Amino acid sequence: MANDVRVLFADPNCRLVGSDSGYWIISGNRPDAIERVLTSASSPRHAWDDLDGVVEDAIVVHISTRLDGAHEIDAFRSVTATRELYTLRGSDGDVVVTDHFRNALAHLDVSDRTVTTAAIADHLLFRAPIEPETYVSRVDALGQGTWLQWSLRDDDQTRTQVSHLSGSSGSETPEGLAPDDAPAVIDRTLASLLEDVCGGDTVATMLSGGVDSTLLHTYREDEPSLVIQLDSPEVAFEQEYADLAASLLDAMPRRVDIDESEYLSHLETSIDRLGFPSHYAQTALTDAAFARDSDSIDAYLNGEGADALFGMPGAKGLRIATWFDSLLTRVPDRASTVVPGPLSDQFDSLLRIATQAGRHPADPDSFAVQLPFYTDSDVVATALGAETVDQRIHAQYDYLTQRVDLAADDAFSRHAAYGHLYCFLRHNTCGQWRQLAYSHDTTVVYPFRCERLARRGLAVPTRRRYVQGLRDVGTLAPTFLEPKYLLKSLLADRCTDYPVEQQKGSGALPIERYFESGPLDTVFDRYDPPAFVPDSMHADHIESYGPVTWNLITYAIWRDRVLSNPDIEPVEGSREWIQSISEGSCSSAHGPVSNGD
């Protein structure tokens, strides 16, 4: 068994707090409030109960020694947390608890870094493993809203779900929040939330010019903003959005110019820093921006999660399809047989959505599963087998239903809610950007992923939460069937000249062009394709760009640069606390890690 317990946090704002029961390590948006609860709690169990209503996005670890000399670890991760927590027994036998995946890998020999089929499937399907699974079998991740109890004497671990999401949160949030009232409630919640979690820090808004980041900056107009400028022509219109937003808000943005020819280098560096394969193309640019801009910035403010909470574009098609479900299901074969001209493609799309909405939300071909993810499950089944795909999609469904109480009795509500919440709880873009920020001695605040705002959003009835309906026309937004209309209505009030109806910019990079004739065109010459890809898939996914090509690129880079690298070191500046255990005595020491890279 372990001689040492090593707690290794990369969060530059984490803190160690002593108490009668042991000591706590806190990483969260409201550390003072969390500390007050923890130091007055009689036990870890009571602490988790008392934290309800205090945490926004937090992880907490408790290290204690019982009267009989046995050592115990308790850990909690809040139900909407974007902060990660990893636990493992290192190759030297020590117990390691860390908030950064690279720190976990640094304590494993290459021979102990085994990748499971489940992790590969999750990477291809969702671009992130489902907790407690991670990319390496020896490393476990703590699920959201979960309490871990780990007795080191007998190496016994217990995980208990202690926090859930629903449409209400005590007396502050009613059981139902009417759409007419929602913008004002969201406004008050955002104002108080940003005051609580940003305080007097210097916080720069990551300003894309879209609805979410522009709305956030209306609450922080006196603070700096960050605009990432990429020279790819496909995203030039989004640069114009950012310029317009900066002008309307009188913001003086700190601009970071990035040349697309350097994209592969940025991607490699970001994967090195993360310790796992990035699953979102913008991550490479985000890391490059943090590297150039983070001086004098305490934290970055980011709007990620707003779509998943208040409406993704696909919700519009689902709304129409479910309205005309009885008609659509009577149409034989292709719509071209009954609908003339260019309308046939749109009709076929609605017919497909109606069919998907008739499936169970854990069916790989359901609308709920297809809405937030970008991979064809049939392609993954070709590589890994249909049974593996079904198991992992059901594991995702189980993860969601263990954390959210959903009451949806119609097809639209069921698939809209599950699809958006799959994205809200399972897309870990926030987590990886936060871990990259830690590598640059800063952090990120995600208001739309904070528990307070999530509960307000989920209080709006599902049928009217994500997309504007007939009853809302003329009362909240001018455009019929508008996704994310509640936030657009709020922004229209706070920044009257902002064009809330303008074409959505998603930040998507032209990765297919990069692969065919740009900075990624030689990536599979530099990095061999993953061995799990059968020869039959090479023509469509290795030699040309297909549905899983991006996932294969990031996996191949990670495998060669990180997974098989024996010299991985902890993130520089990580805070380390060591509980040394010997017969009848224990001591602790802590300090920053410096590896000189």
Coordinates of C-alpha atoms in Angstrom, one line a residue:
M1 CA 0.0 0.0 0.0
A2 CA 0.9 3.6 -0.4
N3 CA 3.5 5.3 1.8
D4 CA 2.4 8.8 0.7
V5 CA -0.7 10.6 -0.3
R6 CA 0.1 13.3 -2.9
V7 CA -2.5 16.0 -3.6
L8 CA -1.4 18.0 -6.6
F9 CA -3.5 21.0 -7.8
A10 CA -2.7 23.1 -10.8
D11 CA -5.4 25.7 -10.0
P12 CA -3.3 28.8 -9.0
N13 CA -6.1 29.9 -6.7
C14 CA -6.6 26.6 -4.8
R15 CA -6.2 26.8 -1.0
L16 CA -5.3 24.5 1.9
V17 CA -7.5 24.8 5.0
G18 CA -6.9 23.1 8.3
S19 CA -9.7 21.8 10.5
D20 CA -10.2 19.5 13.5
S21 CA -11.1 16.7 11.2
G22 CA -8.0 17.0 9.0
Y23 CA -7.3 19.4 6.1
W24 CA -9.3 20.5 3.1
I25 CA -8.1 21.5 -0.4
I26 CA -10.5 23.9 -2.1
S27 CA -10.8 24.8 -5.8
G28 CA -13.9 26.8 -6.6
N29 CA -15.4 30.1 -7.7
R30 CA -16.4 31.2 -4.2
P31 CA -13.6 29.8 -2.0
D32 CA -14.4 32.0 1.0
A33 CA -18.0 30.8 1.2
I34 CA -16.9 27.2 0.7
E35 CA -14.2 27.5 3.4
R36 CA -16.8 28.9 5.9
V37 CA -19.0 25.8 5.3
L38 CA -16.1 23.3 5.5
T39 CA -14.5 24.6 8.6
S40 CA -17.8 24.5 10.5
A41 CA -18.9 21.1 9.2
S42 CA -18.8 18.2 11.7
S43 CA -17.8 15.7 9.0
P44 CA -17.3 15.5 5.2
R45 CA -20.8 14.1 4.8
H46 CA -22.3 17.1 6.5
A47 CA -20.1 19.3 4.5
W48 CA -21.5 18.1 1.2
D49 CA -25.0 18.7 2.5
D50 CA -24.2 22.2 3.7
L51 CA -22.5 23.2 0.4
D52 CA -25.8 23.1 -1.4
G53 CA -26.5 26.7 -2.5
V54 CA -22.9 27.7 -1.9
V55 CA -21.0 26.0 -4.6
E56 CA -21.1 27.2 -8.2
D57 CA -18.3 25.3 -9.8
A58 CA -16.0 23.5 -7.3
I59 CA -14.1 20.5 -6.2
V60 CA -13.1 19.9 -2.6
V61 CA -10.8 17.2 -1.1
H62 CA -10.5 16.2 2.5
I63 CA -7.6 14.3 4.0
S64 CA -8.0 12.8 7.4
T65 CA -6.4 10.3 9.8
R66 CA -8.8 8.2 12.0
L67 CA -8.1 7.4 15.7
D68 CA -6.9 4.0 14.7
G69 CA -4.3 5.4 12.4
A70 CA -6.2 4.7 9.1
H71 CA -6.0 7.4 6.5
E72 CA -9.1 8.4 4.4
I73 CA -9.7 10.7 1.4
D74 CA -13.1 12.3 0.8
A75 CA -13.7 14.3 -2.3
F76 CA -16.6 16.2 -3.8
R77 CA -17.3 17.7 -7.2
S78 CA -20.3 20.0 -7.7
V79 CA -23.0 18.9 -10.0
T80 CA -22.3 21.4 -12.8
A81 CA -18.5 21.6 -12.2
T82 CA -16.2 22.2 -15.1
R83 CA -13.3 21.6 -12.7
E84 CA -11.9 18.0 -12.9
L85 CA -10.7 15.7 -10.2
Y86 CA -8.5 12.6 -10.9
T87 CA -7.5 9.9 -8.5
L88 CA -5.0 7.0 -9.0
R89 CA -2.4 4.9 -7.4
G90 CA 0.9 5.8 -9.0
S91 CA 3.4 3.4 -10.4
D92 CA 5.4 3.9 -7.2
G93 CA 2.4 2.9 -5.1
D94 CA 1.6 6.4 -3.8
V95 CA -2.0 7.7 -3.9
V96 CA -2.4 10.7 -6.1
V97 CA -5.3 13.2 -6.2
T98 CA -5.0 16.0 -8.8
D99 CA -7.1 18.5 -10.8
H100 CA -5.0 18.1 -14.0
F101 CA -4.7 15.0 -16.2
R102 CA -1.1 15.7 -17.1
N103 CA -0.2 15.6 -13.4
A104 CA -1.9 12.2 -13.2
L105 CA 0.1 10.8 -16.1
A106 CA 3.3 12.2 -14.6
H107 CA 2.9 9.6 -11.8
L108 CA 2.5 6.6 -14.1
D109 CA 5.2 4.8 -16.0
V110 CA 4.6 4.3 -19.7
S111 CA 4.0 0.6 -19.2
D112 CA 1.1 1.5 -16.8
R113 CA -0.7 3.9 -19.2
T114 CA -3.2 1.4 -20.7
V115 CA -6.0 2.8 -22.9
T116 CA -9.3 0.8 -22.8
T117 CA -11.7 0.2 -25.7
A118 CA -14.4 2.2 -23.7
A119 CA -12.1 5.2 -23.6
I120 CA -11.4 5.0 -27.4
A121 CA -15.1 4.7 -28.1
D122 CA -15.9 7.7 -25.9
H123 CA -13.2 9.7 -27.7
L124 CA -14.7 8.8 -31.1
L125 CA -18.3 9.3 -30.1
F126 CA -18.2 12.2 -27.6
R127 CA -14.6 13.4 -27.8
A128 CA -14.3 12.9 -24.0
P129 CA -14.5 9.8 -21.7
I130 CA -17.5 9.3 -19.5
E131 CA -16.6 9.6 -15.8
P132 CA -15.2 7.6 -14.0
E133 CA -13.5 6.5 -17.2
T134 CA -10.5 8.5 -18.4
Y135 CA -8.1 8.1 -21.3
V136 CA -5.9 5.8 -19.1
S137 CA -7.3 2.9 -17.1
R138 CA -5.2 3.5 -14.0
V139 CA -6.7 7.0 -13.7
D140 CA -10.3 7.6 -12.4
A141 CA -12.3 10.8 -12.8
L142 CA -14.8 12.0 -10.3
G143 CA -18.3 12.5 -11.7
Q144 CA -20.3 15.7 -11.3
G145 CA -22.3 15.8 -8.0
T146 CA -20.4 12.8 -6.7
W147 CA -18.8 12.2 -3.3
L148 CA -15.8 9.8 -3.2
Q149 CA -14.8 8.0 0.0
W150 CA -11.5 6.2 -0.2
S151 CA -10.2 4.2 2.8
L152 CA -6.5 3.7 2.2
R153 CA -6.0 0.9 4.7
D154 CA -8.2 -1.6 2.7
D155 CA -8.1 0.4 -0.5
D156 CA -11.9 0.5 -0.6
Q157 CA -13.6 3.2 -2.7
T158 CA -17.3 4.3 -2.6
R159 CA -18.9 6.8 -4.9
T160 CA -22.2 8.4 -3.9
Q161 CA -24.4 10.7 -5.9
V162 CA -25.1 13.6 -3.5
S163 CA -26.1 16.5 -5.7
H164 CA -28.7 16.6 -8.5
L165 CA -30.2 19.2 -10.9
S166 CA -33.9 19.9 -11.2
G167 CA -36.2 22.8 -12.1
S168 CA -36.1 24.3 -8.6
S169 CA -33.6 25.3 -6.0
G170 CA -35.1 26.0 -2.6
S171 CA -37.2 29.1 -2.1
E172 CA -35.2 31.3 -4.4
T173 CA -36.3 29.6 -7.6
P174 CA -39.9 28.7 -8.3
E175 CA -40.9 25.3 -9.6
G176 CA -41.7 26.9 -12.9
L177 CA -40.2 30.1 -14.4
A178 CA -42.5 31.7 -17.0
P179 CA -40.6 32.7 -20.2
D180 CA -42.0 36.2 -19.9
D181 CA -40.2 36.5 -16.6
A182 CA -37.1 34.6 -17.5
P183 CA -35.0 37.4 -19.0
A184 CA -35.3 39.5 -15.9
V185 CA -34.5 36.6 -13.6
I186 CA -31.5 35.7 -15.8
D187 CA -30.4 39.3 -15.7
R188 CA -30.4 39.5 -11.9
T189 CA -28.8 36.1 -11.6
L190 CA -26.0 36.9 -13.9
A191 CA -25.3 40.3 -12.2
S192 CA -25.1 38.8 -8.8
L193 CA -23.2 35.7 -10.0
L194 CA -20.5 37.7 -11.7
E195 CA -20.1 39.9 -8.7
D196 CA -19.7 36.8 -6.5
V197 CA -17.3 34.8 -8.7
C198 CA -15.2 37.6 -10.2
G199 CA -15.1 40.0 -7.3
G200 CA -12.2 42.5 -7.6
D201 CA -10.1 40.3 -9.9
T202 CA -8.9 41.5 -13.3
V203 CA -11.1 39.4 -15.6
A204 CA -10.9 39.5 -19.4
T205 CA -14.0 38.5 -21.4
M206 CA -13.2 36.1 -24.2
L207 CA -15.1 38.2 -26.7
S208 CA -16.1 36.4 -29.9
G209 CA -18.8 38.9 -30.8
G210 CA -21.6 36.3 -30.5
V211 CA -24.6 36.6 -28.2
D212 CA -23.1 34.8 -25.2
S213 CA -19.8 36.6 -24.8
T214 CA -21.3 40.0 -25.8
L215 CA -24.0 39.6 -23.1
L216 CA -21.4 38.7 -20.5
H217 CA -19.3 41.7 -21.3
T218 CA -22.3 44.1 -20.7
Y219 CA -21.8 43.2 -17.0
R220 CA -18.0 43.8 -17.2
E221 CA -17.7 46.8 -19.4
D222 CA -14.8 48.3 -17.4
E223 CA -12.8 45.1 -17.7
P224 CA -10.5 44.1 -20.5
S225 CA -11.6 41.7 -23.3
L226 CA -9.6 39.2 -25.4
V227 CA -10.2 38.7 -29.1
I228 CA -8.6 35.9 -31.0
Q229 CA -8.0 36.7 -34.6
L230 CA -7.3 33.9 -37.0
D231 CA -6.3 34.6 -40.6
S232 CA -8.5 31.8 -42.1
P233 CA -11.0 33.5 -44.5
E234 CA -13.8 31.1 -43.4
V235 CA -14.0 32.8 -40.0
A236 CA -13.5 36.4 -41.2
F237 CA -17.1 37.2 -40.6
E238 CA -16.7 36.3 -36.9
Q239 CA -13.9 38.7 -36.6
E240 CA -16.3 41.3 -37.8
Y241 CA -18.8 40.2 -35.1
A242 CA -16.1 40.7 -32.5
D243 CA -15.2 44.1 -33.8
L244 CA -18.8 45.2 -33.8
A245 CA -19.4 44.0 -30.3
A246 CA -16.2 45.7 -29.1
S247 CA -17.4 48.9 -30.7
L248 CA -20.9 48.8 -29.2
L249 CA -19.5 48.1 -25.8
D250 CA -16.7 50.7 -26.0
A251 CA -14.3 47.8 -25.2
M252 CA -10.6 48.0 -26.0
P253 CA -9.8 44.4 -26.7
R254 CA -6.5 42.8 -26.3
R255 CA -6.1 41.1 -29.8
V256 CA -4.1 38.0 -30.4
D257 CA -3.3 37.3 -34.1
I258 CA -2.8 33.7 -35.1
D259 CA -1.6 32.4 -38.4
E260 CA -3.3 29.3 -39.7
S261 CA 0.0 27.9 -41.0
E262 CA 1.0 27.4 -37.3
Y263 CA -2.1 25.5 -36.4
L264 CA -0.5 22.1 -36.2
S265 CA 2.2 23.4 -33.9
H266 CA -0.4 25.0 -31.6
L267 CA -2.4 21.8 -31.6
E268 CA 0.6 19.7 -30.6
T269 CA 1.5 22.2 -27.8
S270 CA -2.0 22.3 -26.4
I271 CA -2.2 18.4 -26.3
D272 CA 1.2 18.4 -24.6
R273 CA -0.1 20.8 -21.9
L274 CA -3.4 19.0 -21.5
G275 CA -2.1 15.5 -21.2
F276 CA -5.0 14.2 -23.2
P277 CA -6.2 14.6 -26.8
S278 CA -8.1 17.8 -27.3
H279 CA -11.6 17.3 -28.7
Y280 CA -12.4 20.9 -29.9
A281 CA -10.5 22.5 -32.7
Q282 CA -10.6 26.0 -31.1
T283 CA -8.6 24.6 -28.1
A284 CA -5.3 25.0 -29.9
L285 CA -6.0 28.7 -30.6
T286 CA -7.2 29.2 -27.0
D287 CA -4.0 27.8 -25.6
A288 CA -1.9 30.0 -28.0
A289 CA -3.9 33.0 -26.8
F290 CA -3.4 32.2 -23.1
A291 CA 0.3 31.9 -23.8
R292 CA 0.5 35.3 -25.3
D293 CA -2.1 37.2 -23.2
S294 CA -2.3 35.9 -19.6
D295 CA 0.1 38.4 -18.0
S296 CA -1.8 40.6 -15.5
I297 CA -5.0 38.6 -16.1
D298 CA -6.4 36.8 -13.0
A299 CA -9.1 35.0 -15.0
Y300 CA -11.0 34.8 -18.3
L301 CA -14.7 35.1 -18.6
N302 CA -16.2 32.7 -21.2
G303 CA -19.8 32.1 -22.5
E304 CA -19.4 28.4 -23.1
G305 CA -22.5 26.4 -22.0
A306 CA -25.1 29.1 -23.0
D307 CA -26.3 27.2 -26.0
A308 CA -26.7 23.9 -24.1
L309 CA -28.6 25.7 -21.3
F310 CA -30.8 28.0 -23.4
G311 CA -31.0 26.6 -27.0
M312 CA -28.9 25.0 -29.7
P313 CA -29.7 25.6 -33.4
G314 CA -31.0 22.1 -33.9
A315 CA -33.9 22.7 -31.5
K316 CA -35.7 24.7 -34.3
G317 CA -35.9 21.6 -36.6
L318 CA -37.1 19.4 -33.7
R319 CA -39.8 21.9 -32.9
I320 CA -41.2 21.9 -36.4
A321 CA -40.8 18.2 -36.9
T322 CA -42.7 17.4 -33.7
W323 CA -45.5 19.9 -34.7
F324 CA -46.1 18.0 -37.9
D325 CA -45.2 14.5 -36.8
S326 CA -48.5 12.9 -37.8
L327 CA -48.2 14.3 -41.3
L328 CA -44.5 13.5 -41.8
T329 CA -44.7 9.9 -40.7
R330 CA -47.3 9.3 -43.4
V331 CA -45.0 10.4 -46.2
P332 CA -43.6 7.4 -48.2
D333 CA -39.9 7.2 -49.0
R334 CA -38.3 10.5 -50.1
A335 CA -40.3 13.7 -49.9
S336 CA -39.4 14.3 -53.6
T337 CA -42.3 12.0 -54.5
V338 CA -44.8 14.4 -53.0
V339 CA -43.0 17.7 -52.5
P340 CA -41.7 19.5 -55.6
G341 CA -38.5 21.4 -56.1
P342 CA -36.0 22.7 -53.5
L343 CA -38.5 22.1 -50.6
S344 CA -37.9 18.4 -50.8
D345 CA -34.5 18.5 -49.0
Q346 CA -36.0 20.4 -46.1
F347 CA -39.0 18.0 -46.0
D348 CA -36.6 15.0 -46.0
S349 CA -34.7 16.6 -43.1
L350 CA -37.8 17.1 -41.1
L351 CA -38.9 13.6 -41.8
R352 CA -35.5 12.3 -40.5
I353 CA -35.8 14.4 -37.4
A354 CA -39.4 13.1 -36.7
T355 CA -38.1 9.5 -37.0
Q356 CA -35.2 10.3 -34.7
A357 CA -37.6 11.9 -32.2
G358 CA -39.6 8.7 -32.0
R359 CA -36.6 6.7 -30.6
H360 CA -35.5 6.4 -27.0
P361 CA -33.0 9.1 -25.9
A362 CA -30.3 6.4 -25.4
D363 CA -30.7 5.1 -29.0
P364 CA -27.6 5.9 -31.0
D365 CA -29.9 7.1 -33.8
S366 CA -32.1 9.3 -31.6
F367 CA -32.3 13.0 -32.0
A368 CA -31.1 13.5 -28.4
V369 CA -27.9 11.7 -29.1
Q370 CA -27.3 13.2 -32.5
L371 CA -28.0 16.9 -31.4
P372 CA -24.8 17.7 -29.4
F373 CA -22.2 15.3 -31.0
Y374 CA -20.5 15.3 -34.4
T375 CA -19.7 11.7 -35.1
D376 CA -21.6 9.0 -37.0
S377 CA -22.1 6.2 -34.5
D378 CA -22.2 3.7 -37.4
V379 CA -18.6 4.7 -38.3
V380 CA -17.5 4.1 -34.7
A381 CA -19.3 0.7 -34.8
T382 CA -17.3 -0.2 -37.9
A383 CA -14.0 0.3 -35.9
L384 CA -15.0 -1.0 -32.5
G385 CA -18.3 -2.9 -32.9
A386 CA -21.9 -2.1 -32.5
E387 CA -22.1 -3.6 -29.0
T388 CA -19.4 -1.2 -27.7
V389 CA -21.2 1.8 -29.2
D390 CA -24.5 0.8 -27.6
Q391 CA -22.8 0.3 -24.2
R392 CA -21.1 3.7 -24.3
I393 CA -24.2 5.6 -25.4
H394 CA -26.2 3.9 -22.7
A395 CA -23.4 4.8 -20.2
Q396 CA -23.9 8.4 -21.2
Y397 CA -27.6 8.1 -20.7
D398 CA -27.1 6.6 -17.2
Y399 CA -24.7 9.4 -16.3
L400 CA -27.3 12.0 -17.2
T401 CA -30.2 10.4 -15.5
Q402 CA -28.2 10.0 -12.3
R403 CA -27.7 13.7 -12.1
V404 CA -30.8 15.4 -13.5
D405 CA -34.5 14.9 -12.6
L406 CA -36.3 15.1 -16.0
A407 CA -40.1 14.9 -16.4
A408 CA -40.8 15.0 -20.1
D409 CA -44.0 13.5 -21.5
D410 CA -43.8 14.6 -25.1
A411 CA -41.3 13.9 -27.9
F412 CA -40.0 17.5 -28.2
S413 CA -39.5 18.0 -24.4
R414 CA -37.8 14.6 -24.1
H415 CA -35.4 14.9 -26.9
A416 CA -34.7 18.6 -26.5
A417 CA -34.0 18.2 -22.8
Y418 CA -31.8 15.1 -23.1
G419 CA -30.0 16.4 -26.1
H420 CA -29.1 19.8 -24.5
L421 CA -28.2 18.2 -21.2
Y422 CA -25.9 15.6 -22.9
C423 CA -24.1 18.7 -24.2
F424 CA -24.3 20.6 -20.9
L425 CA -22.9 17.8 -18.7
R426 CA -20.8 15.8 -21.2
H427 CA -19.0 18.3 -23.5
N428 CA -15.8 19.1 -21.6
T429 CA -14.6 22.0 -23.6
C430 CA -14.8 24.1 -20.4
G431 CA -12.7 21.6 -18.5
Q432 CA -9.9 21.5 -21.1
W433 CA -9.8 25.2 -21.5
R434 CA -9.6 25.6 -17.7
Q435 CA -6.7 23.1 -17.5
L436 CA -4.9 24.9 -20.3
A437 CA -5.4 28.2 -18.4
Y438 CA -3.8 26.5 -15.3
S439 CA -0.7 25.9 -17.4
H440 CA -0.5 29.6 -17.8
D441 CA -1.1 30.4 -14.1
T442 CA -4.6 31.7 -14.7
T443 CA -8.1 30.3 -14.8
V444 CA -11.5 30.6 -16.5
V445 CA -15.0 31.5 -15.2
Y446 CA -18.0 29.9 -17.0
P447 CA -21.1 31.6 -15.7
F448 CA -23.5 29.5 -17.8
R449 CA -22.1 26.4 -16.2
C450 CA -22.4 27.6 -12.7
E451 CA -25.0 25.9 -10.6
R452 CA -27.0 29.0 -9.7
L453 CA -27.7 29.9 -13.3
A454 CA -28.2 26.3 -14.4
R455 CA -31.0 25.9 -11.9
R456 CA -32.6 29.2 -13.2
G457 CA -32.5 28.0 -16.8
L458 CA -33.9 24.5 -16.0
A459 CA -36.8 26.2 -14.2
V460 CA -38.2 27.4 -17.5
P461 CA -40.6 24.8 -18.9
T462 CA -38.8 22.6 -21.4
R463 CA -41.3 23.2 -24.2
R464 CA -40.4 27.0 -24.1
R465 CA -36.8 26.9 -22.8
Y466 CA -34.8 26.3 -25.9
V467 CA -36.7 27.8 -28.9
Q468 CA -39.3 30.5 -29.3
G469 CA -42.9 29.4 -29.9
L470 CA -46.1 30.9 -31.1
R471 CA -47.0 32.1 -27.6
D472 CA -43.7 34.0 -27.4
V473 CA -43.9 36.0 -30.7
G474 CA -44.0 39.7 -30.1
T475 CA -43.3 39.4 -26.4
L476 CA -39.6 38.4 -26.2
A477 CA -38.0 38.4 -29.6
P478 CA -39.0 39.5 -33.1
T479 CA -38.1 36.3 -34.9
F480 CA -40.3 33.2 -35.0
L481 CA -38.8 29.9 -33.8
E482 CA -35.6 31.6 -32.6
P483 CA -33.2 29.3 -30.6
K484 CA -31.7 30.8 -27.4
Y485 CA -34.3 33.5 -27.6
L486 CA -34.3 34.2 -23.9
L487 CA -30.7 35.3 -23.9
K488 CA -31.2 37.2 -27.2
S489 CA -34.1 39.1 -25.6
L490 CA -31.9 40.0 -22.6
L491 CA -29.1 41.2 -24.8
A492 CA -31.4 43.3 -26.9
D493 CA -32.4 45.1 -23.8
R494 CA -28.9 45.6 -22.5
C495 CA -27.3 46.5 -25.8
T496 CA -30.0 47.9 -28.0
D497 CA -27.9 48.2 -31.2
Y498 CA -26.6 44.7 -31.2
P499 CA -28.1 42.7 -34.1
V500 CA -29.5 39.6 -32.3
E501 CA -30.9 38.2 -35.5
Q502 CA -27.5 38.0 -37.3
Q503 CA -26.3 34.7 -38.6
K504 CA -24.9 32.5 -35.9
G505 CA -21.1 32.1 -35.7
S506 CA -20.1 28.9 -34.0
G507 CA -16.3 29.4 -34.0
A508 CA -15.9 26.3 -36.2
L509 CA -12.6 26.2 -37.9
P510 CA -12.1 24.9 -41.5
I511 CA -10.5 21.7 -40.4
E512 CA -11.4 19.8 -43.5
R513 CA -9.6 22.3 -45.7
Y514 CA -6.7 22.3 -43.2
F515 CA -6.5 18.5 -43.7
E516 CA -6.8 18.5 -47.4
S517 CA -4.5 21.4 -48.4
G518 CA -3.5 23.2 -45.3
P519 CA -1.5 22.9 -42.0
L520 CA -2.8 19.4 -41.3
D521 CA -2.2 17.9 -44.8
T522 CA 0.8 15.9 -43.6
V523 CA -0.4 15.0 -40.1
F524 CA -0.7 11.3 -40.8
D525 CA 2.8 11.3 -42.4
R526 CA 4.2 12.7 -39.1
Y527 CA 1.9 10.6 -36.8
D528 CA 0.8 7.0 -37.8
P529 CA -3.0 6.5 -37.8
P530 CA -4.3 4.8 -34.7
A531 CA -4.0 1.0 -34.8
F532 CA -7.6 0.5 -33.9
V533 CA -8.7 1.9 -37.3
P534 CA -9.4 -1.0 -39.7
D535 CA -8.0 -0.9 -43.2
S536 CA -11.5 -0.6 -44.6
M537 CA -11.8 2.9 -43.0
H538 CA -8.6 4.3 -44.3
A539 CA -9.9 5.6 -47.6
D540 CA -12.7 7.6 -46.0
H541 CA -11.1 8.7 -42.8
I542 CA -7.3 8.7 -43.2
E543 CA -6.7 9.4 -46.9
S544 CA -9.6 11.8 -47.0
Y545 CA -11.6 13.8 -44.4
G546 CA -14.4 11.9 -42.8
P547 CA -16.6 12.0 -39.7
V548 CA -13.9 10.7 -37.3
T549 CA -10.8 12.1 -39.0
W550 CA -10.4 14.9 -36.4
N551 CA -10.7 12.5 -33.5
L552 CA -8.1 10.3 -35.1
I553 CA -5.7 13.2 -35.6
T554 CA -5.9 14.3 -32.0
Y555 CA -5.6 10.7 -30.7
A556 CA -2.5 10.0 -32.9
I557 CA -0.7 13.2 -31.7
W558 CA -1.5 12.4 -28.1
R559 CA -0.4 8.8 -28.4
D560 CA 3.1 9.8 -29.7
R561 CA 3.7 12.9 -27.8
V562 CA 2.1 12.2 -24.4
L563 CA 0.9 8.6 -23.8
S564 CA 4.3 7.0 -24.8
N565 CA 6.5 9.8 -23.4
P566 CA 8.4 8.7 -20.3
D567 CA 9.4 12.2 -19.4
I568 CA 6.0 13.8 -18.7
E569 CA 6.3 16.1 -15.7
P570 CA 3.6 17.8 -13.6
V571 CA 2.3 21.2 -14.7
E572 CA 4.8 23.8 -13.5
G573 CA 3.6 25.8 -10.6
S574 CA 1.2 23.0 -9.3
R575 CA 0.7 23.1 -5.6
E576 CA 1.6 19.9 -3.9
W577 CA 0.6 18.6 -0.5
I578 CA 2.2 15.3 0.7
Q579 CA 0.8 13.3 3.5
S580 CA 3.7 11.0 4.6
I581 CA 2.5 7.8 6.2
S582 CA 4.6 5.5 8.4
E583 CA 3.9 3.3 11.4
G584 CA 2.3 5.5 14.1
S585 CA 3.1 8.9 12.6
C586 CA 2.3 11.2 9.8
S587 CA 3.3 14.6 8.6
S588 CA 2.5 16.9 5.7
A589 CA 4.4 19.3 3.5
H590 CA 3.3 21.5 0.6
G591 CA 4.8 23.8 -2.0
P592 CA 4.8 24.7 -5.7
V593 CA 6.2 22.3 -8.3
S594 CA 8.9 23.6 -10.6
N595 CA 10.1 21.4 -13.4
G596 CA 12.1 24.0 -15.4
D597 CA 10.3 23.5 -18.7

